[in-house]
Amino acid sequence: MSGGIDQPDWPADNKIWESSLLFANARFKQIFIATLQPNTTLKRLRAAECSTPIGKLRQVVGAMTAEMHAGLASEGGSKLKMLNSHVDNLPTGDEHGLFYALDLGGTNFRVLRVQLGGRDGRVAKQEFTEVSIPPELMIATSTELFDFIAKELSKIYSYRRRRFFPPSWWTKGFSIDDAVDKDVVRAHAIPKSGETVINTEWDNLQSLHLPVTEYDQALDQDSLNAGEQIFEKIISGMYLGDIVRRVLCKMAEEAGFFGDTVPPKLRTRFILRTPEMSAMHHDTSADLSVVGSKLNDIFGISDTSFETRRVVVELCNIVATRAACLSAAGILGILKKIGKDTVKQVEKQRTVIAVDGGLFEHYTKFCSCLQNTLNELLGDEAAHTVVIEHANDGSGIGAALLAASHSQYH
């Protein structure tokens, strides 16, 4: 050969060479798409579909406040039920004594025994017992249900009087028509203080301003209550992990994100729980080893690259951030409704928001984002008057406090 770059010995058969080129091009294209598509999906989710800029959040605040007004104005006026608890005397902090509370779930109820010690003693002692509810009572009458509860209470504790203040929890698998929207305890007349404890049922907020994605819509359609509890399905710890799973599954199906085949477990609903999502989101190791371990343990996906793990962490961040920001907007909507969103110079003002649940307690990045977003929405001056506190077993302790504050009238 003459001088210059030596040419390789090409195959004599041009067809073999053309086939080799096509094969190499196909493989390169697949690898390229598998790398590009997940990043494109994340960019789309971050910039548009899951985006929660302050302007959009203020629209959600306005929607929450408007729906609260509508729900209070008339029955059926809003998807927010705004259920009347029939308790309009709020705790002062001075309550003393032994009080009982009921926390009624879908298949069981908890009986809480709470010793209150006033401002100094606060919650001095608490204990609870859980009792299963027979399925037939979930479609019985309110008299039959409360007779059962009273009977079980008598087995657990000795008490002289019973007084219950349940909100309308009949949506938790119960079908008891004679109790809906009624004061099932037939409480005595209570002096009107101008304030009433309301169960907003904010989980059912529906608004065009909510950033709902195709993954949320698919989750909703697969749920037992399609079309309902939309707000809950994009902010609740019960669902966040499955939203992440659904995005990963689509990237695996359409771009081979985890290889040539889709890992079968990626198609299993709720296999990725939010605690595992949180663990991946909080992974600070240099090689994101926690993410790699979780993908292997949960989905059977081994030998993932650093880039794959990085994409998973970013996806967790997008889903958790949207949930935290929307939660902050919902809280501000309630503060706005009760006039606690601005500072009133004529009075010393401090508002404490008690938050229960593992998502707020254990998902650190979610908690921080919620608090920071609420402060930004409130503005510096008002933010100093609002405090968010974790309340362990907040619903049970809250019920006991209401029982205590109500007891002074009887």
Short mmCIF file of C-alpha atoms in Angstrom, two decimals, residues 21-391:
data_model
loop_
_atom_site.label_atom_id
_atom_site.label_comp_id
_atom_site.label_asym_id
_atom_site.label_seq_id
_atom_site.Cartn_x
_atom_site.Cartn_y
_atom_site.Cartn_z
CA LEU A 21 -23.10 -2.36 9.88
CA LEU A 22 -26.85 -2.63 10.26
CA PHE A 23 -26.48 -4.81 13.37
CA ALA A 24 -23.99 -2.42 14.94
CA ASN A 25 -26.21 0.55 14.13
CA ALA A 26 -29.26 -1.15 15.63
CA ARG A 27 -27.38 -1.96 18.84
CA PHE A 28 -25.97 1.57 19.07
CA LYS A 29 -29.41 3.08 18.48
CA GLN A 30 -30.93 0.94 21.24
CA ILE A 31 -28.21 1.94 23.70
CA PHE A 32 -28.53 5.59 22.69
CA ILE A 33 -32.32 5.61 23.10
CA ALA A 34 -32.10 3.77 26.42
CA THR A 35 -29.82 6.52 27.72
CA LEU A 36 -31.67 9.44 26.16
CA GLN A 37 -35.28 8.51 26.82
CA PRO A 38 -35.14 8.33 30.66
CA ASN A 39 -33.45 11.73 30.80
CA THR A 40 -36.08 13.09 28.41
CA THR A 41 -38.82 11.63 30.61
CA LEU A 42 -37.29 13.21 33.73
CA LYS A 43 -36.95 16.56 31.97
CA ARG A 44 -40.59 16.44 30.88
CA LEU A 45 -41.79 15.50 34.38
CA ARG A 46 -39.62 18.11 36.07
CA ALA A 47 -40.34 20.97 33.69
CA ALA A 48 -44.00 20.42 32.92
CA GLU A 49 -46.05 17.48 34.13
CA CYS A 50 -44.93 17.49 37.80
CA SER A 51 -43.90 21.13 37.90
CA THR A 52 -45.02 23.10 40.96
CA PRO A 53 -43.92 26.72 40.52
CA ILE A 54 -45.15 29.20 43.10
CA GLY A 55 -47.74 30.58 40.70
CA LYS A 56 -49.33 27.17 40.20
CA LEU A 57 -49.21 26.46 43.94
CA ARG A 58 -51.08 29.69 44.65
CA GLN A 59 -53.76 28.51 42.23
CA VAL A 60 -54.04 25.28 44.24
CA VAL A 61 -54.27 27.37 47.44
CA GLY A 62 -57.15 29.31 45.91
CA ALA A 63 -58.86 26.11 44.76
CA MET A 64 -58.61 24.58 48.24
CA THR A 65 -60.10 27.68 49.89
CA ALA A 66 -62.88 27.97 47.31
CA GLU A 67 -63.83 24.31 47.65
CA MET A 68 -63.89 24.61 51.45
CA HIS A 69 -66.33 27.52 51.15
CA ALA A 70 -68.49 25.55 48.71
CA GLY A 71 -68.48 22.45 50.92
CA LEU A 72 -69.64 24.45 53.92
CA ALA A 73 -72.25 26.37 51.95
CA SER A 74 -74.33 23.37 50.92
CA GLU A 75 -74.37 19.60 51.11
CA GLY A 76 -72.85 18.23 47.93
CA GLY A 77 -71.60 21.67 46.96
CA SER A 78 -68.04 20.44 46.71
CA LYS A 79 -65.95 17.29 46.51
CA LEU A 80 -64.60 18.44 49.88
CA LYS A 81 -67.20 17.10 52.27
CA MET A 82 -66.37 19.54 55.11
CA LEU A 83 -67.93 17.15 57.64
CA ASN A 84 -69.30 18.64 60.83
CA SER A 85 -67.90 16.92 63.93
CA HIS A 86 -70.64 18.49 66.11
CA VAL A 87 -67.91 19.75 68.45
CA ASP A 88 -67.58 23.52 68.61
CA ASN A 89 -65.59 24.00 71.78
CA LEU A 90 -61.86 23.82 71.20
CA PRO A 91 -59.25 22.66 73.73
CA THR A 92 -57.48 25.33 75.75
CA GLY A 93 -54.55 23.30 77.03
CA ASP A 94 -55.85 23.33 80.60
CA GLU A 95 -57.72 20.01 80.35
CA HIS A 96 -57.12 17.53 83.17
CA GLY A 97 -58.33 13.99 83.71
CA LEU A 98 -58.75 10.62 82.09
CA PHE A 99 -60.42 10.53 78.67
CA TYR A 100 -61.18 7.94 76.02
CA ALA A 101 -61.11 8.22 72.25
CA LEU A 102 -62.09 5.95 69.39
CA ASP A 103 -60.14 5.73 66.15
CA LEU A 104 -62.36 3.85 63.73
CA GLY A 105 -60.66 2.39 60.66
CA GLY A 106 -61.84 0.24 57.81
CA THR A 107 -61.62 -3.13 59.56
CA ASN A 108 -60.89 -2.33 63.20
CA PHE A 109 -61.12 0.35 65.84
CA ARG A 110 -58.66 1.49 68.45
CA VAL A 111 -59.65 2.48 71.95
CA LEU A 112 -57.31 5.08 73.40
CA ARG A 113 -57.03 5.86 77.10
CA VAL A 114 -55.37 9.24 77.61
CA GLN A 115 -54.37 10.94 80.86
CA LEU A 116 -54.22 14.72 80.43
CA GLY A 117 -52.29 16.84 82.92
CA GLY A 118 -53.03 20.39 81.83
CA ARG A 119 -50.42 22.83 80.59
CA ASP A 120 -47.71 21.44 82.84
CA GLY A 121 -48.45 17.72 82.55
CA ARG A 122 -49.79 17.76 78.99
CA VAL A 123 -50.32 14.16 77.81
CA ALA A 124 -49.18 12.39 80.95
CA LYS A 125 -49.96 8.86 79.78
CA GLN A 126 -51.58 7.08 76.88
CA GLU A 127 -52.35 3.48 75.92
CA PHE A 128 -54.53 1.80 73.32
CA THR A 129 -56.22 -1.48 72.46
CA GLU A 130 -57.23 -2.60 68.97
CA VAL A 131 -60.45 -4.49 68.22
CA SER A 132 -61.50 -6.11 64.92
CA ILE A 133 -64.93 -5.18 63.53
CA PRO A 134 -67.06 -8.09 62.24
CA PRO A 135 -67.75 -7.63 58.49
CA GLU A 136 -71.53 -7.88 58.97
CA LEU A 137 -71.49 -4.79 61.21
CA MET A 138 -69.99 -2.70 58.43
CA ILE A 139 -73.35 -2.83 56.64
CA ALA A 140 -75.55 -2.86 59.75
CA THR A 141 -77.32 0.00 61.53
CA SER A 142 -75.56 2.61 63.63
CA THR A 143 -77.27 1.21 66.76
CA GLU A 144 -75.86 -2.26 66.12
CA LEU A 145 -72.40 -0.89 65.43
CA PHE A 146 -72.28 1.31 68.52
CA ASP A 147 -73.74 -1.41 70.73
CA PHE A 148 -70.84 -3.59 69.62
CA ILE A 149 -68.32 -0.81 70.31
CA ALA A 150 -69.82 -0.16 73.77
CA LYS A 151 -69.72 -3.87 74.59
CA GLU A 152 -66.08 -4.14 73.58
CA LEU A 153 -65.26 -1.01 75.55
CA SER A 154 -66.78 -2.52 78.68
CA LYS A 155 -64.43 -5.48 78.31
CA ILE A 156 -61.40 -3.27 78.08
CA TYR A 157 -61.94 -0.44 80.55
CA SER A 158 -64.25 0.51 83.37
CA TYR A 159 -65.90 3.84 82.73
CA ARG A 160 -68.97 5.63 83.95
CA ARG A 161 -70.17 7.35 80.82
CA ARG A 162 -69.70 7.04 77.11
CA ARG A 163 -69.60 9.93 74.74
CA PHE A 164 -68.44 9.58 71.13
CA PHE A 165 -67.67 12.29 68.60
CA PRO A 166 -66.90 10.48 65.36
CA PRO A 167 -66.82 12.41 62.11
CA SER A 168 -68.51 10.84 59.11
CA TRP A 169 -66.01 8.04 58.54
CA TRP A 170 -68.56 5.91 56.71
CA THR A 171 -66.48 6.05 53.53
CA LYS A 172 -63.92 3.63 55.01
CA GLY A 173 -65.76 0.54 53.83
CA PHE A 174 -68.88 1.19 55.90
CA SER A 175 -72.37 1.41 54.48
CA ILE A 176 -74.56 2.62 57.35
CA ASP A 177 -77.15 4.90 55.86
CA ASP A 178 -78.84 5.97 59.10
CA ALA A 179 -75.58 7.53 60.37
CA VAL A 180 -74.46 9.57 57.38
CA ASP A 181 -74.25 13.31 58.12
CA LYS A 182 -75.90 12.85 61.51
CA ASP A 183 -74.73 13.37 65.05
CA VAL A 184 -74.73 9.71 65.94
CA VAL A 185 -74.14 10.45 69.61
CA ARG A 186 -77.14 12.73 69.87
CA ALA A 187 -74.99 15.15 71.86
CA HIS A 188 -76.63 17.73 74.09
CA ALA A 189 -76.82 21.31 72.90
CA ILE A 190 -73.39 22.91 73.02
CA PRO A 191 -72.88 26.64 73.59
CA LYS A 192 -71.86 28.15 70.30
CA SER A 193 -68.33 29.55 70.41
CA GLY A 194 -68.16 30.54 66.76
CA GLU A 195 -65.64 27.82 65.99
CA THR A 196 -66.43 24.26 64.93
CA VAL A 197 -64.15 21.32 64.34
CA ILE A 198 -64.46 20.31 60.68
CA ASN A 199 -63.15 17.24 58.89
CA THR A 200 -62.33 18.72 55.49
CA GLU A 201 -61.71 15.41 53.68
CA TRP A 202 -59.14 17.38 51.68
CA ASP A 203 -57.92 14.17 50.02
CA ASN A 204 -60.77 14.59 47.55
CA LEU A 205 -59.71 18.01 46.27
CA GLN A 206 -60.12 18.11 42.52
CA SER A 207 -58.85 21.01 40.47
CA LEU A 208 -57.57 21.65 36.96
CA HIS A 209 -54.57 23.29 38.63
CA LEU A 210 -53.32 19.99 40.06
CA PRO A 211 -50.34 18.66 38.07
CA VAL A 212 -51.73 15.22 37.22
CA THR A 213 -49.66 12.97 34.93
CA GLU A 214 -50.48 9.92 32.82
CA TYR A 215 -48.97 7.81 35.59
CA ASP A 216 -51.35 9.29 38.16
CA GLN A 217 -54.28 8.70 35.83
CA ALA A 218 -53.27 5.06 35.36
CA LEU A 219 -52.91 4.60 39.12
CA ASP A 220 -56.34 6.13 39.64
CA GLN A 221 -57.96 3.87 37.04
CA ASP A 222 -56.45 0.81 38.73
CA SER A 223 -57.73 1.86 42.16
CA LEU A 224 -60.92 0.76 43.91
CA ASN A 225 -62.28 4.33 43.87
CA ALA A 226 -61.44 5.59 40.40
CA GLY A 227 -62.12 9.29 39.98
CA GLU A 228 -62.07 9.95 43.73
CA GLN A 229 -59.40 11.07 46.23
CA ILE A 230 -57.23 12.52 43.43
CA PHE A 231 -55.32 14.84 45.76
CA GLU A 232 -54.54 11.95 48.09
CA LYS A 233 -53.22 9.85 45.22
CA ILE A 234 -50.53 12.37 44.35
CA ILE A 235 -49.43 13.41 47.86
CA SER A 236 -49.97 10.38 50.11
CA GLY A 237 -47.28 8.00 51.29
CA MET A 238 -49.52 5.13 50.27
CA TYR A 239 -49.12 5.99 46.58
CA LEU A 240 -45.78 7.77 46.00
CA GLY A 241 -43.73 4.59 45.67
CA ASP A 242 -46.13 3.16 43.10
CA ILE A 243 -45.97 6.34 41.02
CA VAL A 244 -42.18 5.92 40.84
CA ARG A 245 -42.63 2.25 39.89
CA ARG A 246 -45.01 3.14 37.07
CA VAL A 247 -42.56 5.62 35.54
CA LEU A 248 -39.70 3.10 35.78
CA CYS A 249 -41.88 0.43 34.19
CA LYS A 250 -42.72 2.63 31.21
CA MET A 251 -39.06 3.56 30.70
CA ALA A 252 -38.20 -0.14 30.80
CA GLU A 253 -40.93 -0.99 28.29
CA GLU A 254 -40.26 1.81 25.83
CA ALA A 255 -36.50 2.34 26.09
CA GLY A 256 -34.99 -0.78 27.59
CA PHE A 257 -33.96 1.17 30.68
CA PHE A 258 -33.08 -2.03 32.53
CA GLY A 259 -31.97 -4.07 29.52
CA ASP A 260 -33.55 -5.98 26.67
CA THR A 261 -36.38 -7.38 28.80
CA VAL A 262 -38.69 -5.73 31.30
CA PRO A 263 -38.11 -7.09 34.82
CA PRO A 264 -41.40 -8.90 35.66
CA LYS A 265 -41.66 -7.44 39.17
CA LEU A 266 -41.74 -3.92 37.73
CA ARG A 267 -45.33 -4.68 36.71
CA THR A 268 -46.39 -5.59 40.27
CA ARG A 269 -48.53 -2.86 41.79
CA PHE A 270 -47.36 -1.38 45.10
CA ILE A 271 -44.28 -3.59 45.22
CA LEU A 272 -42.24 -0.41 45.70
CA ARG A 273 -43.30 1.07 49.04
CA THR A 274 -42.64 4.68 49.92
CA PRO A 275 -40.15 3.83 52.74
CA GLU A 276 -37.96 2.11 50.12
CA MET A 277 -38.42 5.07 47.79
CA SER A 278 -37.27 7.34 50.63
CA ALA A 279 -34.21 5.18 51.25
CA MET A 280 -33.18 5.52 47.60
CA HIS A 281 -33.90 9.25 47.58
CA HIS A 282 -31.69 9.76 50.64
CA ASP A 283 -28.79 7.65 49.34
CA THR A 284 -25.59 9.69 49.81
CA SER A 285 -23.07 6.97 48.97
CA ALA A 286 -20.56 7.73 46.22
CA ASP A 287 -21.81 4.91 44.01
CA LEU A 288 -25.46 5.08 45.10
CA SER A 289 -25.14 1.57 46.49
CA VAL A 290 -28.40 1.81 48.45
CA VAL A 291 -30.28 2.42 45.20
CA GLY A 292 -28.56 -0.55 43.57
CA SER A 293 -29.39 -2.77 46.53
CA LYS A 294 -33.06 -1.72 46.59
CA LEU A 295 -33.50 -2.27 42.85
CA ASN A 296 -32.06 -5.75 43.25
CA ASP A 297 -34.01 -6.68 46.40
CA ILE A 298 -37.38 -5.30 45.24
CA PHE A 299 -37.36 -5.84 41.47
CA GLY A 300 -34.61 -8.40 40.99
CA ILE A 301 -32.63 -5.90 38.88
CA SER A 302 -28.90 -6.49 39.34
CA ASP A 303 -25.73 -4.85 38.03
CA THR A 304 -27.27 -1.42 37.45
CA SER A 305 -25.00 1.37 36.26
CA PHE A 306 -24.35 4.56 38.18
CA GLU A 307 -26.32 6.52 35.55
CA THR A 308 -29.33 4.24 36.00
CA ARG A 309 -29.20 4.73 39.75
CA ARG A 310 -28.86 8.48 39.33
CA VAL A 311 -32.00 8.56 37.19
CA VAL A 312 -33.90 6.62 39.87
CA VAL A 313 -32.84 9.09 42.57
CA GLU A 314 -33.89 12.04 40.42
CA LEU A 315 -37.26 10.41 39.75
CA CYS A 316 -37.83 9.92 43.49
CA ASN A 317 -36.96 13.59 43.99
CA ILE A 318 -39.46 14.76 41.36
CA VAL A 319 -42.35 12.69 42.78
CA ALA A 320 -41.62 13.57 46.43
CA THR A 321 -41.12 17.27 45.70
CA ARG A 322 -44.45 17.54 43.91
CA ALA A 323 -46.21 15.84 46.85
CA ALA A 324 -44.55 18.08 49.43
CA CYS A 325 -45.25 21.29 47.52
CA LEU A 326 -48.91 20.40 46.96
CA SER A 327 -49.27 19.47 50.64
CA ALA A 328 -47.92 22.90 51.58
CA ALA A 329 -50.41 24.53 49.22
CA GLY A 330 -53.26 22.57 50.78
CA ILE A 331 -52.21 23.62 54.27
CA LEU A 332 -52.05 27.26 53.22
CA GLY A 333 -55.53 26.94 51.71
CA ILE A 334 -56.85 25.93 55.14
CA LEU A 335 -54.90 28.72 56.87
CA LYS A 336 -56.35 31.19 54.39
CA LYS A 337 -59.89 29.94 55.07
CA ILE A 338 -59.55 30.48 58.84
CA GLY A 339 -57.70 33.79 58.48
CA LYS A 340 -54.31 32.62 59.72
CA ASP A 341 -52.33 33.26 56.54
CA THR A 342 -51.48 36.86 57.33
CA VAL A 343 -50.14 38.70 60.38
CA LYS A 344 -52.58 40.77 62.39
CA GLN A 345 -50.72 43.53 64.18
CA VAL A 346 -53.35 43.92 66.90
CA GLU A 347 -52.83 40.46 68.37
CA LYS A 348 -50.04 38.10 69.23
CA GLN A 349 -50.38 35.31 66.74
CA ARG A 350 -49.01 31.75 66.66
CA THR A 351 -50.49 28.87 64.70
CA VAL A 352 -49.32 25.29 65.25
CA ILE A 353 -50.09 22.71 62.58
CA ALA A 354 -49.99 19.14 63.90
CA VAL A 355 -49.05 16.56 61.25
CA ASP A 356 -49.31 12.81 61.79
CA GLY A 357 -48.02 9.96 59.65
CA GLY A 358 -44.84 8.21 58.63
CA LEU A 359 -44.34 10.27 55.46
CA PHE A 360 -43.82 13.50 57.42
CA GLU A 361 -42.04 11.76 60.30
CA HIS A 362 -39.53 9.64 58.38
CA TYR A 363 -39.16 11.09 54.84
CA THR A 364 -36.73 13.89 55.67
CA LYS A 365 -36.54 15.47 52.22
CA PHE A 366 -40.34 15.50 51.95
CA CYS A 367 -40.67 17.15 55.36
CA SER A 368 -38.03 19.80 54.62
CA CYS A 369 -39.55 20.60 51.22
CA LEU A 370 -43.03 20.93 52.72
CA GLN A 371 -41.84 23.34 55.41
CA ASN A 372 -39.70 25.42 53.04
CA THR A 373 -42.49 25.65 50.46
CA LEU A 374 -45.06 26.71 53.05
CA ASN A 375 -42.69 29.40 54.34
CA GLU A 376 -42.15 30.70 50.81
CA LEU A 377 -45.89 30.80 50.13
CA LEU A 378 -46.58 32.59 53.42
CA GLY A 379 -43.80 35.14 53.10
CA ASP A 380 -41.20 35.99 55.75
CA GLU A 381 -43.48 37.86 58.16
CA ALA A 382 -46.34 35.35 58.30
CA ALA A 383 -43.97 32.34 58.17
CA HIS A 384 -42.64 33.26 61.61
CA THR A 385 -46.13 32.81 63.09
CA VAL A 386 -46.78 29.32 61.69
CA VAL A 387 -45.14 26.20 63.08
CA ILE A 388 -45.47 22.62 61.79
CA GLU A 389 -45.03 19.91 64.42
CA HIS A 390 -45.08 16.16 64.13
CA ALA A 391 -47.89 14.75 66.30
#
